[in-house]
Amino acid sequence: MRKLVTTAAVALLMSGGLAAPVSAQGYTASDDITVLMGFKAGGGSDALAQLVQPFLAEELGVSFVNRYMPGATGAIAWTQLAKQVKPDGKTISITNTPMLMTNYIMNDTISYNITELTPLANIVTDPGIAVVAADSPYQTFADLMAAATADPGGVTVGNSGIGGDDFFTTVAFERAADVKFQKVPFQGDGPSWTAAMGGQIDASFNNVGITYPQIKAGNLRALVVFSNERLKELPDVPTAKELGYDVAAGSSRGYSAPAGFPAEARQQLVDGLRRVTENPEFQAAAAAQAMNIDFIGGDDYTKFLQDQEKVFTDVWNEVKADVQSN
Amino acid sequence: MESDVTDSFLKIGLINVMEPINILAILAGTMIGMFVGAMPGLSATMAIALLLPLTFQFEPATGLAMLASLYLSAMYGGSIAAILLRTPGTPAAAATVIDGYPMAQAGHAGKALGYSLTASLIGGVISSIVLLTVAPLLGKLVLNFGPIEIFAIAVLGITIIGSLSQGSAVLGLLSGALGLLIAMIGMDPTTGTPRYTFGNLNLFSGVEFTVALIGLFSIPQAIRLMIGGNADQAGRISNVRDRMLPTARQFIEMLPNSIRSAVIGVFTGLIPGTGGDTASWFAYNEAKRFSRNKAAFGTGHAPGIVAPEAANNAVVGGALIPTISLGIPGSSATAVLMGGLMVHGILPGPTLMTEYGDVTYTLLWAVLFANIALFVVGMLFTRACVSVTKIPNRVVGPVIVVLSIIGAYAINNSVFEIWLMLGFGLLGFVLDQCKIPTPPLVIGLILGPVLDTSLEQSLLIGRGDYMIFLQSPISAVLLGIAFLSVLQATPLPGLIAGLFRRMRGSVEAGNDNG
């Protein structure tokens, strides 16, 4: 395994890091940075790492080593980050919302929380979206809402799993619109939209980046997006806000460090990440993978996480009894 | 019009795949895959994920050809350790242990590997042909399989326990129930509530199936080898010069079984959530069901090797069908492959067959060519592998333990899982000593999470009404077959058949190799 890890590290270097000068010029805390990954190699977090880190390695003159510690929807890696990792600038982690917060909000056994972290920056956000099968009777979001109002709990809506962003988007929406869906959790985004496409469920609350190829091909119909403004790739799909529901949500991924991280190192990383997201080459690479850049740096990211934590806590306290009685 | 387009993609793909760089990539992928497959704990999925960044600098088609060959050959690689060491290199090879190891024990390790390799070739070629010809049609089928249908498949799978525990049905059921119970560990898929985790974060995602499998098979085997010492070695050593490939007659005899198993493999691969681990058991079970010589299974019977190995290689093509035709990964390995497409700016989805048809068809041809590469490389590699049987037991035992520990750690880079693996090793040893069969436990572990999730989802969709399982035609038929399977494992059919035989007044001694 060690050999395989080295291979991966070498591969990372080869895919962009080689051009970087050996001496650290942009990052003074360390020559190399270990990135804890709470999910398996090849997953969404890994995709972000493979996209961002070659560019960041060049910006900062450091090399990156990914350490995969999958399990408990990221909680194993994040507990390690919060409780055991020394804040010496040598180790950071990819942090995914909402899982970063919902893990400990939903389970008392998970003991870390965001006050034990130093948030660095959010990089991408994949906005939420509601999709139905191409042959679904629901042509517009109003149709779906009418059905849900007429028969509370009769409209089945898939999500990517309990604790995931789509689950919380659905609940937040139910609260805002005062409707009740029958929520069906799946093992990830893929099975959720597949079930909608196959007609096993009425709709899937999902993410734009994931369902876009199917929407473009005409296999799925987008009813509403949960972003602040209309998306340029889906100009005809209204936002929830336009329709009068104050819900904007999605799944975000960024980087965080342990609490007590040196301020200088934090600033260098945040600036480096900002320059990466402004790089046209990076933007093109991100667009090719349908990743929606959403840079939120430094203290703004901290505030973003705190705001989300509050929303999710409220939502969970409200629906907890209902969900656990299933 | 559309078929013209497909035809031209077929040609472009074939021309592309013949390029030296692509052939080289296929050969490299095959060798890595065979190695990874042979090592317990290193899986194809893991190797694909780790090699993915390396392939970024290649053309998309070249990189994908390499990864697909890796995936395919890991399926055969898994059987090498299963046959020689009684430790499946991949979960998909667990069923191969049952007949592969006894055959190797009898001094025919080369023959066992030859059967496995030939069956892999047949299974792989059939699924590649299906992939190249009717993938778009079959892809649509996937959409008919929702939680309700998947639940029915899992129920059908559970009935295999019955046929695997003939002789001692009670012990088999006990073992299967234990497997299902262990599968319940972890967060509940619909409520997020941790079950049987004892507050241990490492158990929140449940027991990693591969970790359990390594422990259950490898550790008891290592203990057995070390305790048994080197006495009675004569039978174990296989002649390296022994004929590996089946004779023409044997080949023809194994064809029906291989084709049936390949079809099972393609369909199991097609359905998201079930892969090589499930398919090999299904195929083994059917081979036994169709065989006239059921008692020979488990004693080193060739069809018991052919069925799982043809099926698990056929899964590769099956799992790729929904991946390329719809953008739905049919297995975890294809999910990672899809990640590889995205890095090259190809969004997985319906455009794979149209806009990116050249890349896709190169990949599909590569899968077919990889089968041939696998056969050639396998022939060379396998001879060397057989010499493992010459190594003294007291050396092989500790080596298995070391490999198991490395494997268990490698899956999630977790020290906890080394202990978990050793725990399962002890459990496996105890089960062995009590003559409780382990295969039913493995089935419980594989299908437990599928049953759990799909049952809860189906009931949410059906608003708590169990009748939903009979309203779906697919599910109703599958559950009907499952019911008949259960009946078959009871004494009832035996009684009826016995009665029938007595009436005919003749006993047929069956001798089949099918």
Coordinates of C-alpha atoms in Angstrom, one line a residue, chain A:
Chain A
M1 CA 0.0 0.0 0.0
R2 CA 2.8 2.3 0.9
K3 CA 4.0 1.8 -2.6
L4 CA 0.6 2.6 -4.0
V5 CA 0.4 5.8 -2.0
T6 CA 3.8 6.8 -3.2
T7 CA 2.6 6.1 -6.8
A8 CA -0.3 8.3 -6.2
A9 CA 1.9 11.1 -4.8
V10 CA 4.3 10.8 -7.7
A11 CA 1.3 10.8 -10.0
L12 CA 0.1 14.0 -8.4
L13 CA 3.4 15.6 -8.8
M14 CA 3.6 14.6 -12.4
S15 CA 0.2 16.0 -13.2
G16 CA 1.2 19.5 -12.3
G17 CA 3.6 19.8 -9.4
L18 CA 6.8 19.2 -11.4
A19 CA 6.8 22.7 -12.7
A20 CA 6.9 24.1 -9.2
P21 CA 10.2 25.3 -7.8
V22 CA 11.6 23.1 -5.1
S23 CA 12.1 25.8 -2.5
A24 CA 8.9 27.0 -0.9
Q25 CA 8.3 30.6 -1.9
G26 CA 4.6 31.1 -1.3
Y27 CA 4.2 28.9 1.8
T28 CA 6.6 29.2 4.7
A29 CA 5.2 26.7 7.1
S30 CA 6.2 23.5 5.3
D31 CA 7.5 22.0 2.1
D32 CA 4.7 19.6 1.8
I33 CA 1.1 19.5 3.0
T34 CA -0.8 16.4 3.8
V35 CA -4.5 16.5 2.9
L36 CA -6.8 14.3 4.9
M37 CA -9.6 12.9 2.8
G38 CA -12.8 11.7 4.5
F39 CA -13.9 9.7 1.5
K40 CA -12.5 7.1 -0.8
A41 CA -10.1 7.7 -3.6
G42 CA -12.1 8.4 -6.8
G43 CA -15.0 10.1 -5.0
G44 CA -16.1 13.7 -5.1
S45 CA -13.6 14.9 -2.6
D46 CA -10.8 13.2 -4.5
A47 CA -12.1 14.9 -7.7
L48 CA -11.7 18.3 -6.0
A49 CA -8.2 17.4 -4.7
Q50 CA -7.1 16.2 -8.1
L51 CA -8.4 19.4 -9.7
V52 CA -7.2 22.0 -7.1
Q53 CA -3.9 20.7 -5.8
P54 CA -1.8 20.6 -9.0
F55 CA -2.6 24.4 -9.4
L56 CA -2.1 25.2 -5.7
A57 CA 1.2 23.3 -5.7
E58 CA 2.4 25.6 -8.4
E59 CA 1.1 28.7 -6.6
L60 CA 2.7 27.9 -3.3
G61 CA 5.7 25.8 -4.3
V62 CA 4.7 22.9 -2.0
S63 CA 3.8 19.3 -2.8
F64 CA 0.6 17.6 -1.6
V65 CA 0.1 14.2 -0.2
N66 CA -3.4 12.9 0.0
R67 CA -4.3 10.6 2.9
Y68 CA -7.5 8.7 2.5
M69 CA -9.3 7.9 5.7
P70 CA -12.8 7.0 4.5
G71 CA -15.6 6.1 6.9
A72 CA -18.6 7.5 8.9
T73 CA -19.4 10.0 6.0
G74 CA -16.1 11.8 6.6
A75 CA -16.3 11.9 10.4
I76 CA -13.2 9.7 10.9
A77 CA -11.0 12.1 9.0
W78 CA -12.6 15.2 10.5
T79 CA -12.4 13.9 14.1
Q80 CA -8.7 13.3 13.5
L81 CA -8.3 16.8 12.1
A82 CA -10.1 18.4 15.0
K83 CA -8.7 16.3 17.8
Q84 CA -5.3 14.9 16.9
V85 CA -3.6 16.8 14.0
K86 CA -1.0 19.4 15.2
P87 CA -1.8 22.9 13.9
D88 CA 1.7 23.2 12.4
G89 CA 0.7 24.0 8.8
K90 CA 1.6 20.5 7.6
T91 CA -1.9 19.0 7.6
I92 CA -5.2 20.2 6.3
S93 CA -8.4 18.5 5.1
I94 CA -11.1 18.8 2.5
T95 CA -14.3 19.8 4.2
N96 CA -17.7 19.0 2.7
T97 CA -20.9 20.7 3.7
P98 CA -23.4 19.9 5.0
M99 CA -21.8 16.6 6.1
L100 CA -19.1 18.4 8.1
M101 CA -21.8 19.8 10.4
T102 CA -24.7 17.3 10.1
N103 CA -22.4 14.5 11.2
Y104 CA -22.2 15.8 14.8
I105 CA -25.6 17.5 14.8
M106 CA -27.3 14.1 14.1
N107 CA -25.0 11.8 16.1
D108 CA -24.0 12.5 19.7
T109 CA -21.2 10.0 19.4
I110 CA -19.4 12.2 16.9
S111 CA -17.7 14.7 19.1
Y112 CA -15.8 17.3 16.9
N113 CA -17.4 20.5 15.8
I114 CA -16.4 23.5 13.7
T115 CA -15.1 25.5 16.5
E116 CA -12.2 23.0 16.6
L117 CA -11.3 23.9 13.0
T118 CA -9.7 26.8 11.2
P119 CA -11.8 27.1 8.0
L120 CA -9.6 28.1 5.0
A121 CA -11.8 28.5 1.9
N122 CA -14.7 27.0 0.1
I123 CA -13.9 26.2 -3.5
V124 CA -17.0 24.7 -5.2
T125 CA -20.7 24.6 -4.6
D126 CA -23.0 22.4 -6.6
P127 CA -26.5 24.0 -6.3
G128 CA -29.5 21.9 -5.4
I129 CA -32.1 21.1 -8.1
A130 CA -35.4 19.2 -8.3
V131 CA -35.7 16.8 -11.3
V132 CA -38.4 14.5 -12.6
A133 CA -38.4 11.9 -15.4
A134 CA -38.9 13.2 -18.9
D135 CA -42.3 11.5 -19.1
S136 CA -43.4 12.7 -15.7
P137 CA -46.9 14.3 -15.5
Y138 CA -45.3 17.1 -13.5
Q139 CA -44.4 19.7 -16.2
T140 CA -43.6 22.6 -13.8
F141 CA -42.7 22.9 -10.2
A142 CA -46.2 24.2 -9.5
D143 CA -47.7 20.9 -10.7
L144 CA -45.5 19.0 -8.2
M145 CA -46.5 21.4 -5.4
A146 CA -50.2 21.0 -6.3
A147 CA -49.9 17.2 -6.0
A148 CA -48.0 17.5 -2.7
T149 CA -50.6 19.9 -1.3
A150 CA -53.5 17.7 -2.4
D151 CA -52.0 14.6 -0.9
P152 CA -49.5 15.4 1.9
G153 CA -46.9 12.7 2.0
G154 CA -48.1 11.2 -1.2
V155 CA -45.4 12.6 -3.5
T156 CA -42.2 10.6 -3.2
V157 CA -39.0 12.6 -3.4
G158 CA -35.6 11.0 -3.5
N159 CA -32.4 12.4 -1.8
S160 CA -28.8 11.3 -1.6
G161 CA -29.1 10.0 1.9
I162 CA -29.9 11.1 5.4
G163 CA -27.5 13.8 6.5
G164 CA -26.6 14.7 3.0
D165 CA -27.3 18.1 1.3
D166 CA -30.4 16.9 -0.6
F167 CA -32.1 15.6 2.5
F168 CA -31.6 19.0 4.2
T169 CA -32.6 20.9 1.1
T170 CA -35.9 18.9 1.0
V171 CA -36.6 19.5 4.7
A172 CA -35.7 23.2 4.5
F173 CA -38.0 23.5 1.5
E174 CA -40.9 21.6 3.2
R175 CA -40.6 24.1 6.0
A176 CA -40.5 27.1 3.8
A177 CA -43.4 26.0 1.6
D178 CA -45.4 24.2 4.3
V179 CA -45.8 21.0 2.3
K180 CA -45.0 17.4 3.2
F181 CA -43.2 15.0 0.8
Q182 CA -42.5 11.3 1.3
K183 CA -38.7 11.5 1.5
V184 CA -36.8 8.4 0.2
P185 CA -33.1 8.3 1.0
F186 CA -30.7 6.6 -1.5
Q187 CA -27.1 5.7 -1.3
G188 CA -25.8 8.7 -3.1
D189 CA -27.0 11.1 -5.8
G190 CA -26.8 8.6 -8.7
P191 CA -29.3 6.1 -7.4
S192 CA -31.6 8.9 -6.5
W193 CA -31.9 10.4 -10.0
T194 CA -31.9 7.0 -11.5
A195 CA -35.0 6.1 -9.5
A196 CA -36.7 9.3 -10.6
M197 CA -35.7 8.6 -14.2
G198 CA -37.1 5.0 -13.9
G199 CA -40.4 6.4 -12.4
Q200 CA -39.9 4.6 -9.1
I201 CA -40.2 7.9 -7.3
D202 CA -41.9 11.1 -8.4
A203 CA -39.0 13.5 -8.1
S204 CA -35.4 13.7 -7.0
F205 CA -33.9 16.6 -5.1
N206 CA -30.3 16.4 -6.4
N207 CA -27.4 18.5 -7.6
V208 CA -27.0 20.4 -10.9
G209 CA -23.5 19.2 -11.7
I210 CA -24.6 15.6 -11.3
T211 CA -27.8 15.7 -13.2
Y212 CA -26.9 18.2 -15.9
P213 CA -25.8 15.6 -18.6
Q214 CA -29.2 13.8 -18.2
I215 CA -31.1 17.1 -18.3
K216 CA -29.2 18.1 -21.5
A217 CA -30.0 14.7 -23.1
G218 CA -33.7 15.1 -22.3
N219 CA -33.9 12.2 -19.9
L220 CA -34.7 14.3 -16.9
R221 CA -36.6 17.5 -16.6
A222 CA -35.4 20.2 -14.2
L223 CA -38.3 21.9 -12.3
V224 CA -36.5 24.3 -10.0
V225 CA -32.9 25.2 -8.9
F226 CA -32.0 26.1 -5.3
S227 CA -29.5 28.8 -6.3
N228 CA -29.6 32.5 -5.7
E229 CA -29.7 33.3 -9.4
R230 CA -30.7 31.4 -12.5
L231 CA -27.8 29.3 -13.8
K232 CA -26.3 30.1 -17.2
E233 CA -26.4 26.4 -18.3
L234 CA -30.1 26.1 -17.4
P235 CA -31.5 29.6 -18.2
D236 CA -35.1 28.4 -18.4
V237 CA -35.3 26.8 -15.0
P238 CA -36.6 29.1 -12.3
T239 CA -35.0 29.5 -8.9
A240 CA -36.9 28.7 -5.8
K241 CA -36.6 32.3 -4.7
E242 CA -38.4 33.5 -7.9
L243 CA -41.2 31.1 -7.1
G244 CA -41.5 32.6 -3.7
Y245 CA -39.7 30.0 -1.5
D246 CA -36.7 31.4 0.3
V247 CA -34.5 28.3 -0.1
A248 CA -31.0 28.3 -1.5
A249 CA -28.9 25.2 -0.9
G250 CA -26.4 22.8 -2.3
S251 CA -23.3 20.8 -1.5
S252 CA -20.0 22.6 -1.0
R253 CA -16.5 21.5 -0.8
G254 CA -13.5 23.4 0.5
Y255 CA -10.4 23.2 2.7
S256 CA -10.1 23.5 6.5
A257 CA -7.2 23.2 9.0
P258 CA -7.2 22.3 12.7
A259 CA -7.9 25.1 15.3
G260 CA -4.9 27.1 16.3
F261 CA -3.5 27.0 12.8
P262 CA -0.7 29.7 12.3
A263 CA -2.4 32.9 11.0
E264 CA 0.4 33.5 8.4
A265 CA 0.0 30.0 7.0
R266 CA -3.7 30.4 6.8
Q267 CA -3.4 33.7 5.0
Q268 CA -1.0 32.1 2.5
L269 CA -3.3 29.2 1.8
V270 CA -6.4 31.3 1.5
D271 CA -4.6 33.7 -0.9
G272 CA -3.1 30.8 -2.9
L273 CA -6.6 29.2 -3.2
R274 CA -8.0 32.5 -4.3
R275 CA -5.4 32.9 -7.0
V276 CA -6.1 29.3 -8.2
T277 CA -9.8 30.0 -8.5
E278 CA -9.0 33.1 -10.5
N279 CA -6.7 31.2 -12.9
P280 CA -8.5 30.9 -16.3
E281 CA -6.8 27.5 -16.9
F282 CA -8.3 26.2 -13.6
Q283 CA -11.7 27.7 -14.4
A284 CA -11.7 25.8 -17.7
A285 CA -10.7 22.6 -16.0
A286 CA -13.4 23.0 -13.4
A287 CA -16.0 23.8 -16.1
A288 CA -15.0 20.6 -18.0
Q289 CA -16.0 18.6 -14.9
A290 CA -19.2 20.6 -14.3
M291 CA -17.8 22.0 -11.1
N292 CA -19.3 25.4 -10.1
I293 CA -16.6 27.6 -8.5
D294 CA -17.8 29.3 -5.4
F295 CA -14.8 30.8 -3.7
I296 CA -15.5 31.9 -0.1
G297 CA -12.2 32.7 1.7
G298 CA -11.0 33.0 5.3
D299 CA -13.4 34.4 7.9
D300 CA -16.2 34.5 5.3
Y301 CA -15.9 30.7 5.1
T302 CA -16.0 30.5 8.9
K303 CA -19.2 32.5 8.9
F304 CA -20.7 30.4 6.1
L305 CA -20.1 27.2 8.1
Q306 CA -21.5 28.8 11.3
D307 CA -24.7 30.0 9.5
Q308 CA -25.2 26.6 7.9
E309 CA -24.6 24.9 11.3
K310 CA -27.4 27.0 12.8
V311 CA -29.8 26.2 9.9
F312 CA -29.1 22.5 10.0
T313 CA -29.4 22.3 13.8
D314 CA -32.9 24.0 13.6
V315 CA -34.0 21.7 10.8
W316 CA -32.8 18.5 12.5
N317 CA -34.3 19.4 15.9
E318 CA -37.6 19.8 14.1
V319 CA -37.6 16.6 12.0
K320 CA -35.5 14.3 14.3
A321 CA -38.4 12.6 16.0
D322 CA -40.3 12.1 12.7
V323 CA -37.3 10.6 10.9
Q324 CA -36.2 8.3 13.7
S325 CA -39.7 6.9 14.1
N326 CA -39.6 5.4 10.6

